[in-house]
Amino acid sequence: MAGALPLSKTQKLLHALYYMLLFIFAVFYLLPFWGAVTTSLKSSAEVFTTSPLSFPEKLTLEGYRAAFNHLKKPLLNSLIITAGGTFFSVLLGSICGYAFAQYRFKFDNVIFVLVVSAIFLPYQAILVPLFQTIRRLGLYDTVWGLILAHTAYGIPMMTLLFRSFYGDIPRCIVQQAMLDGYRPWAIYRRIILPSTKIATVTAVVFQFASIWNELLFSLVLTGYDAMPATVSLNQMMGTLAAEWNVQMAGSMWLALPILVLYIIMGKYLIRGYMAGSVAAT
Amino acid sequence: MPSVSIRNLTVAYNKGRTLALDNFNLDVEDGEFCVFLGPSGCGKTTALLCIAGLLVPTTGSIKIGDQVVISEDKKTFVAPQERNIAMVFQEYALYPSMTVRGNMSFALENKKYSKEEIERKVNSIASMLGIEQLLDRKPAQLSGGQRQRVALGRALVRDPSLFLLDEPLGNLDAKLREQVRFELKRIQRRLGVTTIYVTHDQTEAMTLADRIVLMRDGKVVQEGSPKDLYHKPINTFVAGFVGTPRINFLTCDVSVKEGRPYFAFGQSALPGSQALAVTLNGKSCVVGIRPSDFMLVDTTEPEAIKGKVEVVEPLGDEIVVHFTAEDQLLVGKFSAADEEKVNERIAVKVDPDKLHIFDAETGDRIDG
């Protein structure tokens, strides 16, 4: 590295040790993924004759084709549920966060604590009443049922996130917009949202990934019609016994959208994580 | 007709235990440049926020023009959006996502001006402030001084009925501050907009104001023209706050000789104005002497205060001399032409009519 101080021998040795340790950990964490990738590219026959970690002797997309046929509808369901759940939870959480960050009203702190404390409710604790509510609403086994559940469950976290993002916007900017004649809703649309695009991207990625990967709500709130891909993949284990290449290929299909999202949004995301440390002006 | 009338304005926090503003009353005349001056925490910004409608007072009423914007019973409250007030915040509060042009036209868009008219207004104010070349930049790409001008321009472009400025020069360096101060006053004169300006800097207040409202602990201590505050401060707080270098205070015992009061401190005594002889006889009081009211005299002169020179600060055409007399550190300001008279020791006199006499206990001014 240019400009860095020369290192002493002990320091060099320590550095080498650090990197070795990091490398070992990296291998350890990436091994299952590697196994999944190699297995997904093997034929059904080869899966049984070779080690899961070996490179495929003959590359084939057979597993991907089979997995896609199986997951076609669930993947579409997942996409609809995730898009809907992300859109509504981010939108509503952002509006709540705006109100809590920039306006003072009666019992605002009490209400905020109440809303945010829902983050600490474990999934399992609300599962039964949630199931009953969704069924009464006639939304069992519909994508809307899951969109509603994910929206409701996502709002507290999004509210907390957006309140801290919007709290970084100096109050005087909002006050200035008020004096310029704008109402709270217009200030939100024309000042707050455009000033915090990176925050919104961060929230979207966060919500998208957690809703896309979610299993328990989906398991309980859907039957066959609205089943998302996580549940469907889970079921493949029962129905497609030991067809490991197809199952691994299914996992790859499931991981693909998140991977693409991270690659596209990555550069914004890193800036988003640091957004709180820099003043908005 | 006064442009702003404030009656009994009180803002209380902590269930009335802390008063940010305590029964504040004020009339600002149409077109006047009024400065709220005071140390930090004196309530000047609180008063400004109440006028803007950004803070609802605990009690009190405010009238802007002939419109009551908040009534005593709080049944009338005009939202900040409806008050047609332009404000410049200390932090500038520029909209970070918009260009300079966007910032300046934002309020006009809301008022449904035509595109051409907005363009014309923005361009004319921008050229007045010398920021035309910045119109397509974002606030993050501007220097502090440029941001300050944009904030000012954004307020000016609106034709407000009232112009509020909260320490707008606070973040500028000394040179730029002086320049913008001058421009601000010139623009205000030209537009004739009633202006309320908040600052803790007495130089700003003295140079800009038609009228200064000096505040402390949420109360008005004294209001008047800069001259009034400088020449007739009503107590030691005002005398000490206004004027640079700071006024000299001497605690003295008064004795009357041949109908003339003498203010004794140490071995020295300052002769005072005869008019005060009866009121002051035998009392102890605080005498305030402006540094520029000291006159250099010959060291042999009787009744002169003799002192030892500590530090001389040359300011070009003037010199500021710090000297000790009777163990008290005093400051005098003299013409640079007199510099040769300032040696190791100096002697000074003060015109008896220029002494400011205050009660030693209450600090209030005593006039003859």
PDB file of N, CA and C in Angstrom, chain A residues 170-184 186-187 190-191 194-195 197 280-281, chain B residues 49 52 54 79-82 85 87 89 91-98 106-107 109-110 154 158:
ATOM      1  N   PRO A 170     -32.041  17.704   9.111  1.00  0.00           N
ATOM      2  CA  PRO A 170     -32.223  18.788  10.083  1.00  0.00           C
ATOM      3  C   PRO A 170     -33.671  19.272  10.087  1.00  0.00           C
ATOM      4  N   ARG A 171     -34.192  19.524  11.277  1.00  0.00           N
ATOM      5  CA  ARG A 171     -35.573  19.971  11.420  1.00  0.00           C
ATOM      6  C   ARG A 171     -35.837  21.258  10.648  1.00  0.00           C
ATOM      7  N   CYS A 172     -34.789  22.091  10.565  1.00  0.00           N
ATOM      8  CA  CYS A 172     -35.009  23.385   9.920  1.00  0.00           C
ATOM      9  C   CYS A 172     -35.343  23.231   8.436  1.00  0.00           C
ATOM     10  N   ILE A 173     -34.944  22.121   7.825  1.00  0.00           N
ATOM     11  CA  ILE A 173     -35.289  21.915   6.409  1.00  0.00           C
ATOM     12  C   ILE A 173     -36.803  21.713   6.268  1.00  0.00           C
ATOM     13  N   VAL A 174     -37.350  20.935   7.179  1.00  0.00           N
ATOM     14  CA  VAL A 174     -38.803  20.719   7.153  1.00  0.00           C
ATOM     15  C   VAL A 174     -39.531  22.024   7.500  1.00  0.00           C
ATOM     16  N   GLN A 175     -38.983  22.740   8.483  1.00  0.00           N
ATOM     17  CA  GLN A 175     -39.608  24.017   8.866  1.00  0.00           C
ATOM     18  C   GLN A 175     -39.560  25.006   7.710  1.00  0.00           C
ATOM     19  N   GLN A 176     -38.448  25.009   6.999  1.00  0.00           N
ATOM     20  CA  GLN A 176     -38.301  25.884   5.844  1.00  0.00           C
ATOM     21  C   GLN A 176     -39.368  25.565   4.796  1.00  0.00           C
ATOM     22  N   ALA A 177     -39.571  24.268   4.563  1.00  0.00           N
ATOM     23  CA  ALA A 177     -40.577  23.867   3.573  1.00  0.00           C
ATOM     24  C   ALA A 177     -41.982  24.276   4.027  1.00  0.00           C
ATOM     25  N   MET A 178     -42.212  24.231   5.337  1.00  0.00           N
ATOM     26  CA  MET A 178     -43.512  24.683   5.856  1.00  0.00           C
ATOM     27  C   MET A 178     -43.703  26.161   5.557  1.00  0.00           C
ATOM     28  N   LEU A 179     -42.648  26.954   5.817  1.00  0.00           N
ATOM     29  CA  LEU A 179     -42.742  28.389   5.564  1.00  0.00           C
ATOM     30  C   LEU A 179     -42.850  28.676   4.064  1.00  0.00           C
ATOM     31  N   ASP A 180     -42.326  27.755   3.246  1.00  0.00           N
ATOM     32  CA  ASP A 180     -42.473  27.910   1.805  1.00  0.00           C
ATOM     33  C   ASP A 180     -43.877  27.527   1.348  1.00  0.00           C
ATOM     34  N   GLY A 181     -44.728  27.157   2.308  1.00  0.00           N
ATOM     35  CA  GLY A 181     -46.136  26.942   2.002  1.00  0.00           C
ATOM     36  C   GLY A 181     -46.543  25.499   1.787  1.00  0.00           C
ATOM     37  N   TYR A 182     -45.677  24.545   2.136  1.00  0.00           N
ATOM     38  CA  TYR A 182     -45.993  23.151   1.856  1.00  0.00           C
ATOM     39  C   TYR A 182     -46.549  22.415   3.072  1.00  0.00           C
ATOM     40  N   ARG A 183     -47.522  21.519   2.809  1.00  0.00           N
ATOM     41  CA  ARG A 183     -48.138  20.694   3.858  1.00  0.00           C
ATOM     42  C   ARG A 183     -47.272  19.445   4.084  1.00  0.00           C
ATOM     43  N   PRO A 184     -47.474  18.777   5.236  1.00  0.00           N
ATOM     44  CA  PRO A 184     -46.635  17.618   5.551  1.00  0.00           C
ATOM     45  C   PRO A 184     -46.524  16.582   4.420  1.00  0.00           C
ATOM     46  N   ALA A 186     -46.849  16.960   1.173  1.00  0.00           N
ATOM     47  CA  ALA A 186     -46.042  17.482   0.061  1.00  0.00           C
ATOM     48  C   ALA A 186     -44.565  17.537   0.467  1.00  0.00           C
ATOM     49  N   ILE A 187     -44.294  17.862   1.714  1.00  0.00           N
ATOM     50  CA  ILE A 187     -42.906  17.904   2.198  1.00  0.00           C
ATOM     51  C   ILE A 187     -42.298  16.506   2.126  1.00  0.00           C
ATOM     52  N   ARG A 190     -41.773  15.738  -1.705  1.00  0.00           N
ATOM     53  CA  ARG A 190     -40.868  16.584  -2.487  1.00  0.00           C
ATOM     54  C   ARG A 190     -39.525  16.859  -1.816  1.00  0.00           C
ATOM     55  N   ILE A 191     -39.461  16.727  -0.495  1.00  0.00           N
ATOM     56  CA  ILE A 191     -38.191  17.001   0.199  1.00  0.00           C
ATOM     57  C   ILE A 191     -37.608  15.721   0.791  1.00  0.00           C
ATOM     58  N   PRO A 194     -36.899  12.508  -1.885  1.00  0.00           N
ATOM     59  CA  PRO A 194     -35.764  12.713  -2.795  1.00  0.00           C
ATOM     60  C   PRO A 194     -34.423  12.875  -2.077  1.00  0.00           C
ATOM     61  N   SER A 195     -34.445  13.307  -0.814  1.00  0.00           N
ATOM     62  CA  SER A 195     -33.173  13.510  -0.099  1.00  0.00           C
ATOM     63  C   SER A 195     -32.629  12.220   0.486  1.00  0.00           C
ATOM     64  N   LYS A 197     -32.872   8.850  -0.966  1.00  0.00           N
ATOM     65  CA  LYS A 197     -33.043   7.716  -1.891  1.00  0.00           C
ATOM     66  C   LYS A 197     -32.256   6.500  -1.420  1.00  0.00           C
ATOM     67  N   ALA A 280     -27.140  15.438   6.477  1.00  0.00           N
ATOM     68  CA  ALA A 280     -27.881  15.439   5.214  1.00  0.00           C
ATOM     69  C   ALA A 280     -27.610  16.682   4.371  1.00  0.00           C
ATOM     70  N   THR A 281     -27.148  17.736   4.986  1.00  0.00           N
ATOM     71  CA  THR A 281     -26.965  18.955   4.185  1.00  0.00           C
ATOM     72  C   THR A 281     -25.648  18.915   3.449  1.00  0.00           C
TER      73      THR A 281
ATOM     74  N   LEU B  49     -39.332  31.836  16.356  1.00  0.00           N
ATOM     75  CA  LEU B  49     -40.084  30.645  15.957  1.00  0.00           C
ATOM     76  C   LEU B  49     -41.582  30.832  16.203  1.00  0.00           C
ATOM     77  N   ALA B  52     -42.935  32.888  13.429  1.00  0.00           N
ATOM     78  CA  ALA B  52     -43.032  32.098  12.200  1.00  0.00           C
ATOM     79  C   ALA B  52     -44.159  31.073  12.272  1.00  0.00           C
ATOM     80  N   LEU B  54     -43.786  28.248  13.941  1.00  0.00           N
ATOM     81  CA  LEU B  54     -43.155  26.935  14.067  1.00  0.00           C
ATOM     82  C   LEU B  54     -43.167  26.459  15.512  1.00  0.00           C
ATOM     83  N   ALA B  79     -51.490  28.744  10.340  1.00  0.00           N
ATOM     84  CA  ALA B  79     -50.365  27.824  10.135  1.00  0.00           C
ATOM     85  C   ALA B  79     -49.199  28.557   9.469  1.00  0.00           C
ATOM     86  N   PRO B  80     -47.962  28.083   9.699  1.00  0.00           N
ATOM     87  CA  PRO B  80     -46.804  28.734   9.089  1.00  0.00           C
ATOM     88  C   PRO B  80     -46.951  28.852   7.567  1.00  0.00           C
ATOM     89  N   GLN B  81     -47.608  27.869   6.981  1.00  0.00           N
ATOM     90  CA  GLN B  81     -47.797  27.865   5.515  1.00  0.00           C
ATOM     91  C   GLN B  81     -48.575  29.087   5.028  1.00  0.00           C
ATOM     92  N   GLU B  82     -49.430  29.636   5.924  1.00  0.00           N
ATOM     93  CA  GLU B  82     -50.336  30.716   5.506  1.00  0.00           C
ATOM     94  C   GLU B  82     -49.822  32.106   5.900  1.00  0.00           C
ATOM     95  N   ILE B  85     -44.304  34.317   5.422  1.00  0.00           N
ATOM     96  CA  ILE B  85     -43.069  34.727   6.085  1.00  0.00           C
ATOM     97  C   ILE B  85     -41.905  34.005   5.417  1.00  0.00           C
ATOM     98  N   MET B  87     -37.948  32.956   5.928  1.00  0.00           N
ATOM     99  CA  MET B  87     -37.007  32.850   7.036  1.00  0.00           C
ATOM    100  C   MET B  87     -35.672  32.315   6.532  1.00  0.00           C
ATOM    101  N   PHE B  89     -32.503  30.378   8.077  1.00  0.00           N
ATOM    102  CA  PHE B  89     -32.021  29.691   9.276  1.00  0.00           C
ATOM    103  C   PHE B  89     -30.504  29.777   9.352  1.00  0.00           C
ATOM    104  N   GLU B  91     -28.501  27.417   9.889  1.00  0.00           N
ATOM    105  CA  GLU B  91     -27.909  26.289   9.151  1.00  0.00           C
ATOM    106  C   GLU B  91     -28.270  26.346   7.676  1.00  0.00           C
ATOM    107  N   TYR B  92     -28.884  27.440   7.228  1.00  0.00           N
ATOM    108  CA  TYR B  92     -29.294  27.662   5.836  1.00  0.00           C
ATOM    109  C   TYR B  92     -30.486  26.827   5.400  1.00  0.00           C
ATOM    110  N   ALA B  93     -30.552  25.550   5.850  1.00  0.00           N
ATOM    111  CA  ALA B  93     -31.698  24.699   5.525  1.00  0.00           C
ATOM    112  C   ALA B  93     -32.006  24.647   4.033  1.00  0.00           C
ATOM    113  N   LEU B  94     -30.978  24.500   3.210  1.00  0.00           N
ATOM    114  CA  LEU B  94     -31.217  24.328   1.771  1.00  0.00           C
ATOM    115  C   LEU B  94     -31.702  22.903   1.530  1.00  0.00           C
ATOM    116  N   TYR B  95     -32.578  22.748   0.529  1.00  0.00           N
ATOM    117  CA  TYR B  95     -33.069  21.406   0.217  1.00  0.00           C
ATOM    118  C   TYR B  95     -31.969  20.658  -0.530  1.00  0.00           C
ATOM    119  N   PRO B  96     -31.422  19.580   0.085  1.00  0.00           N
ATOM    120  CA  PRO B  96     -30.222  18.952  -0.467  1.00  0.00           C
ATOM    121  C   PRO B  96     -30.438  18.310  -1.837  1.00  0.00           C
ATOM    122  N   SER B  97     -31.675  17.888  -2.123  1.00  0.00           N
ATOM    123  CA  SER B  97     -31.890  17.172  -3.388  1.00  0.00           C
ATOM    124  C   SER B  97     -32.148  18.113  -4.557  1.00  0.00           C
ATOM    125  N   MET B  98     -32.296  19.403  -4.281  1.00  0.00           N
ATOM    126  CA  MET B  98     -32.642  20.331  -5.359  1.00  0.00           C
ATOM    127  C   MET B  98     -31.454  21.210  -5.728  1.00  0.00           C
ATOM    128  N   PHE B 106     -38.928  26.957  -5.257  1.00  0.00           N
ATOM    129  CA  PHE B 106     -39.825  26.018  -4.565  1.00  0.00           C
ATOM    130  C   PHE B 106     -41.073  26.694  -4.000  1.00  0.00           C
ATOM    131  N   ALA B 107     -40.884  27.798  -3.321  1.00  0.00           N
ATOM    132  CA  ALA B 107     -42.027  28.486  -2.709  1.00  0.00           C
ATOM    133  C   ALA B 107     -42.928  29.110  -3.777  1.00  0.00           C
ATOM    134  N   GLU B 109     -43.423  28.009  -6.836  1.00  0.00           N
ATOM    135  CA  GLU B 109     -44.212  26.951  -7.478  1.00  0.00           C
ATOM    136  C   GLU B 109     -45.495  26.719  -6.708  1.00  0.00           C
ATOM    137  N   ASN B 110     -45.370  26.733  -5.400  1.00  0.00           N
ATOM    138  CA  ASN B 110     -46.537  26.484  -4.551  1.00  0.00           C
ATOM    139  C   ASN B 110     -47.566  27.602  -4.673  1.00  0.00           C
ATOM    140  N   ARG B 154     -33.340  32.718  -1.598  1.00  0.00           N
ATOM    141  CA  ARG B 154     -34.577  31.939  -1.535  1.00  0.00           C
ATOM    142  C   ARG B 154     -35.636  32.695  -0.732  1.00  0.00           C
ATOM    143  N   ARG B 158     -39.380  35.700  -2.635  1.00  0.00           N
ATOM    144  CA  ARG B 158     -40.790  35.435  -2.363  1.00  0.00           C
ATOM    145  C   ARG B 158     -41.670  36.658  -2.166  1.00  0.00           C
TER     146      ARG B 158
END
